[in-house]
PDB file of C-alpha atoms in Angstrom:
ATOM      1  CA  MET D   1      -0.492   0.566   0.224  1.00 47.00           C
ATOM      2  CA  LYS D   2       2.821   2.275   0.582  1.00 44.00           C
ATOM      3  CA  SER D   3       4.798   1.733  -2.491  1.00 45.00           C
ATOM      4  CA  LEU D   4       1.645   2.861  -4.157  1.00 36.00           C
ATOM      5  CA  PHE D   5       0.353   5.293  -2.389  1.00 38.00           C
ATOM      6  CA  THR D   6       4.247   6.359  -3.455  1.00 40.00           C
ATOM      7  CA  ALA D   7       3.566   5.748  -7.042  1.00 40.00           C
ATOM      8  CA  ALA D   8       0.950   8.564  -7.418  1.00 40.00           C
ATOM      9  CA  LEU D   9       2.558  11.190  -5.400  1.00 39.00           C
ATOM     10  CA  LEU D  10       5.395  11.309  -8.798  1.00 42.00           C
ATOM     11  CA  LEU D  11       2.897  10.638 -10.634  1.00 43.00           C
ATOM     12  CA  ALA D  12       1.057  13.684  -9.517  1.00 45.00           C
ATOM     13  CA  ALA D  13       4.477  15.842  -9.897  1.00 47.00           C
ATOM     14  CA  ASN D  14       4.537  14.490 -13.083  1.00 49.00           C
ATOM     15  CA  ALA D  15       2.015  15.697 -14.000  1.00 57.00           C
ATOM     16  CA  HIS D  16       3.152  19.602 -12.939  1.00 80.00           C
ATOM     17  CA  ALA D  17       5.391  19.392 -14.938  1.00 94.00           C
ATOM     18  CA  ALA D  18       6.473  20.603 -18.900  1.00 98.00           C
ATOM     19  CA  THR D  19       9.112  20.235 -20.696  1.00 98.00           C
ATOM     20  CA  LEU D  20      11.313  22.978 -22.480  1.00 98.00           C
ATOM     21  CA  THR D  21      11.816  22.399 -26.625  1.00 98.00           C
ATOM     22  CA  LEU D  22      15.445  24.080 -27.105  1.00 98.00           C
ATOM     23  CA  ASP D  23      16.315  24.944 -31.729  1.00 98.00           C
ATOM     24  CA  ILE D  24      19.608  25.684 -30.947  1.00 98.00           C
ATOM     25  CA  GLN D  25      21.105  27.632 -33.939  1.00 98.00           C
ATOM     26  CA  GLY D  26      24.190  29.481 -36.196  1.00 97.00           C
ATOM     27  CA  LEU D  27      26.850  27.315 -33.980  1.00 97.00           C
ATOM     28  CA  SER D  28      29.983  27.964 -35.818  1.00 94.00           C
ATOM     29  CA  LYS D  29      32.168  25.199 -35.419  1.00 95.00           C
ATOM     30  CA  LYS D  30      31.118  20.954 -34.517  1.00 96.00           C
ATOM     31  CA  THR D  31      33.320  20.933 -32.045  1.00 97.00           C
ATOM     32  CA  GLY D  32      32.500  21.216 -27.850  1.00 98.00           C
ATOM     33  CA  HIS D  33      29.285  21.445 -26.072  1.00 98.00           C
ATOM     34  CA  VAL D  34      26.772  23.942 -25.807  1.00 98.00           C
ATOM     35  CA  LEU D  35      26.347  24.643 -22.261  1.00 98.00           C
ATOM     36  CA  ILE D  36      23.026  26.022 -21.056  1.00 98.00           C
ATOM     37  CA  ALA D  37      21.651  27.093 -18.271  1.00 98.00           C
ATOM     38  CA  VAL D  38      17.908  27.219 -17.589  1.00 98.00           C
ATOM     39  CA  HIS D  39      16.327  30.166 -14.561  1.00 98.00           C
ATOM     40  CA  ALA D  40      13.840  30.554 -12.905  1.00 98.00           C
ATOM     41  CA  ASP D  41      14.567  34.156 -11.329  1.00 98.00           C
ATOM     42  CA  ALA D  42      17.103  36.830 -11.360  1.00 98.00           C
ATOM     43  CA  ALA D  43      19.771  35.989  -8.689  1.00 98.00           C
ATOM     44  CA  SER D  44      20.072  32.696 -10.607  1.00 98.00           C
ATOM     45  CA  PHE D  45      20.444  34.764 -13.841  1.00 98.00           C
ATOM     46  CA  ASN D  46      22.965  37.436 -12.680  1.00 97.00           C
ATOM     47  CA  ASP D  47      25.133  33.776 -11.295  1.00 95.00           C
ATOM     48  CA  LYS D  48      23.973  34.764  -7.582  1.00 97.00           C
ATOM     49  CA  GLY D  49      21.712  31.379  -7.441  1.00 96.00           C
ATOM     50  CA  LYS D  50      21.070  28.049  -8.906  1.00 98.00           C
ATOM     51  CA  PRO D  51      19.754  27.267 -12.450  1.00 98.00           C
ATOM     52  CA  ALA D  52      16.564  25.231 -12.736  1.00 98.00           C
ATOM     53  CA  ALA D  53      18.615  23.052 -14.914  1.00 98.00           C
ATOM     54  CA  VAL D  54      21.517  23.128 -16.852  1.00 98.00           C
ATOM     55  CA  ARG D  55      22.534  20.529 -19.315  1.00 98.00           C
ATOM     56  CA  SER D  56      25.961  19.930 -21.708  1.00 98.00           C
ATOM     57  CA  VAL D  57      24.843  18.890 -25.063  1.00 98.00           C
ATOM     58  CA  GLU D  58      27.628  17.165 -27.355  1.00 98.00           C
ATOM     59  CA  VAL D  59      28.095  19.957 -31.146  1.00 98.00           C
ATOM     60  CA  THR D  60      27.312  17.767 -33.916  1.00 95.00           C
ATOM     61  CA  ASP D  61      26.299  19.577 -36.572  1.00 96.00           C
ATOM     62  CA  ALA D  62      25.612  24.053 -36.612  1.00 96.00           C
ATOM     63  CA  LYS D  63      21.782  23.308 -35.657  1.00 97.00           C
ATOM     64  CA  LEU D  64      21.121  21.625 -32.129  1.00 98.00           C
ATOM     65  CA  THR D  65      17.389  21.004 -30.828  1.00 98.00           C
ATOM     66  CA  VAL D  66      17.329  19.935 -26.640  1.00 98.00           C
ATOM     67  CA  THR D  67      14.998  18.661 -24.710  1.00 98.00           C
ATOM     68  CA  ILE D  68      14.664  20.081 -21.085  1.00 98.00           C
ATOM     69  CA  PRO D  69      11.911  17.914 -19.471  1.00 98.00           C
ATOM     70  CA  ASP D  70      10.526  18.121 -15.735  1.00 97.00           C
ATOM     71  CA  LEU D  71       9.965  21.817 -15.497  1.00 98.00           C
ATOM     72  CA  ALA D  72       7.071  23.447 -13.741  1.00 98.00           C
ATOM     73  CA  PRO D  73       6.001  26.054 -15.562  1.00 98.00           C
ATOM     74  CA  GLY D  74       6.568  29.261 -15.120  1.00 98.00           C
ATOM     75  CA  THR D  75       9.062  32.362 -15.881  1.00 98.00           C
ATOM     76  CA  TYR D  76      12.322  31.069 -17.024  1.00 98.00           C
ATOM     77  CA  ALA D  77      15.714  33.070 -18.793  1.00 98.00           C
ATOM     78  CA  VAL D  78      18.095  30.638 -20.312  1.00 98.00           C
ATOM     79  CA  SER D  79      22.050  31.019 -21.364  1.00 98.00           C
ATOM     80  CA  LEU D  80      23.790  29.408 -23.372  1.00 98.00           C
ATOM     81  CA  PHE D  81      27.116  29.341 -24.749  1.00 98.00           C
ATOM     82  CA  HIS D  82      29.338  27.694 -26.676  1.00 98.00           C
ATOM     83  CA  ASP D  83      32.149  26.117 -25.196  1.00 98.00           C
ATOM     84  CA  ALA D  84      33.973  24.798 -28.143  1.00 97.00           C
ATOM     85  CA  ASN D  85      37.532  24.299 -26.602  1.00 97.00           C
ATOM     86  CA  ASP D  86      36.242  22.530 -24.049  1.00 98.00           C
ATOM     87  CA  ASN D  87      37.777  24.530 -20.925  1.00 98.00           C
ATOM     88  CA  THR D  88      34.146  24.754 -19.563  1.00 96.00           C
ATOM     89  CA  LYS D  89      34.102  28.654 -19.785  1.00 97.00           C
ATOM     90  CA  LEU D  90      33.129  31.028 -21.941  1.00 97.00           C
ATOM     91  CA  ASP D  91      36.703  32.498 -23.597  1.00 97.00           C
ATOM     92  CA  THR D  92      36.333  37.060 -24.418  1.00 96.00           C
ATOM     93  CA  ASN D  93      39.660  38.249 -25.136  1.00 96.00           C
ATOM     94  CA  PHE D  94      41.300  40.978 -23.766  1.00 96.00           C
ATOM     95  CA  ILE D  95      38.842  42.947 -23.264  1.00 94.00           C
ATOM     96  CA  GLY D  96      35.635  40.812 -21.553  1.00 92.00           C
ATOM     97  CA  ILE D  97      34.183  40.166 -24.939  1.00 93.00           C
ATOM     98  CA  PRO D  98      33.090  36.784 -25.694  1.00 95.00           C
ATOM     99  CA  LYS D  99      35.148  34.425 -28.699  1.00 96.00           C
ATOM    100  CA  GLU D 100      32.421  31.862 -28.277  1.00 97.00           C
ATOM    101  CA  ASP D 101      28.994  31.478 -29.878  1.00 96.00           C
ATOM    102  CA  TYR D 102      26.330  32.462 -26.951  1.00 97.00           C
ATOM    103  CA  GLY D 103      23.400  32.927 -27.156  1.00 98.00           C
ATOM    104  CA  PHE D 104      19.965  33.847 -24.221  1.00 98.00           C
ATOM    105  CA  SER D 105      16.528  33.843 -24.680  1.00 98.00           C
ATOM    106  CA  ASN D 106      14.029  35.909 -27.084  1.00 98.00           C
ATOM    107  CA  ASN D 107      17.794  36.261 -28.650  1.00 98.00           C
ATOM    108  CA  VAL D 108      18.725  39.345 -26.592  1.00 98.00           C
ATOM    109  CA  GLY D 109      21.993  40.475 -25.337  1.00 95.00           C
ATOM    110  CA  ALA D 110      23.684  41.394 -28.794  1.00 92.00           C
ATOM    111  CA  ARG D 111      25.657  43.979 -27.424  1.00 89.00           C
ATOM    112  CA  GLY D 112      26.455  42.093 -23.809  1.00 90.00           C
ATOM    113  CA  LYS D 113      24.677  40.066 -21.456  1.00 94.00           C
ATOM    114  CA  PRO D 114      20.547  41.483 -20.801  1.00 98.00           C
ATOM    115  CA  LYS D 115      18.796  41.570 -18.230  1.00 98.00           C
ATOM    116  CA  PHE D 116      16.666  38.947 -16.135  1.00 98.00           C
ATOM    117  CA  ASP D 117      13.575  40.681 -17.651  1.00 98.00           C
ATOM    118  CA  GLU D 118      14.671  40.889 -21.222  1.00 98.00           C
ATOM    119  CA  ALA D 119      15.516  37.379 -20.791  1.00 98.00           C
ATOM    120  CA  LYS D 120      11.989  35.924 -19.243  1.00 98.00           C
ATOM    121  CA  PHE D 121       9.599  33.645 -21.381  1.00 98.00           C
ATOM    122  CA  THR D 122       6.528  31.614 -20.010  1.00 98.00           C
ATOM    123  CA  LEU D 123       6.835  27.834 -19.983  1.00 98.00           C
ATOM    124  CA  SER D 124       3.244  26.578 -20.242  1.00 98.00           C
ATOM    125  CA  ALA D 125       2.200  23.765 -18.366  1.00 98.00           C
ATOM    126  CA  ASP D 126       2.040  22.135 -22.912  1.00 98.00           C
ATOM    127  CA  GLY D 127       5.748  22.450 -22.974  1.00 98.00           C
ATOM    128  CA  THR D 128       7.186  25.801 -25.017  1.00 98.00           C
ATOM    129  CA  THR D 129       9.946  25.297 -28.027  1.00 98.00           C
ATOM    130  CA  LEU D 130      12.260  28.001 -28.104  1.00 98.00           C
ATOM    131  CA  THR D 131      14.666  29.433 -31.166  1.00 98.00           C
ATOM    132  CA  LEU D 132      17.662  30.289 -30.170  1.00 98.00           C
ATOM    133  CA  THR D 133      20.422  31.835 -31.829  1.00 97.00           C
ATOM    134  CA  VAL D 134      23.123  32.599 -31.054  1.00 97.00           C
ATOM    135  CA  PHE D 135      25.800  35.386 -31.689  1.00 94.00           C
TER     136      PHE D 135
END
């Protein structure tokens, strides 16, 4: 009886989970990984909190589709970068301009990191698909 109750709770929790699908375009090299963070608030987006989800996906083409399941419906922002040399950091030049591709939800940030409110979107209970073009 106890395991039946536990299974029912798990099914109920998953019933409220949504899937985020990211179509990432414009990757300049077919090497390394794309490192993705899904942020539920401005603190996480500004590196002062933990992201709701993180993924590392191998780059095999100029376009990738990444699915991130089991997120609660709500407001999020996505940040990502193409770690072409697999050193787990966004490489920049001597004045801080990225030398590797990067992107944000809503395709904002061509001139620097946007604010959470500029990159935020709503993940619906039915799931959401975003197209992100890297800079």
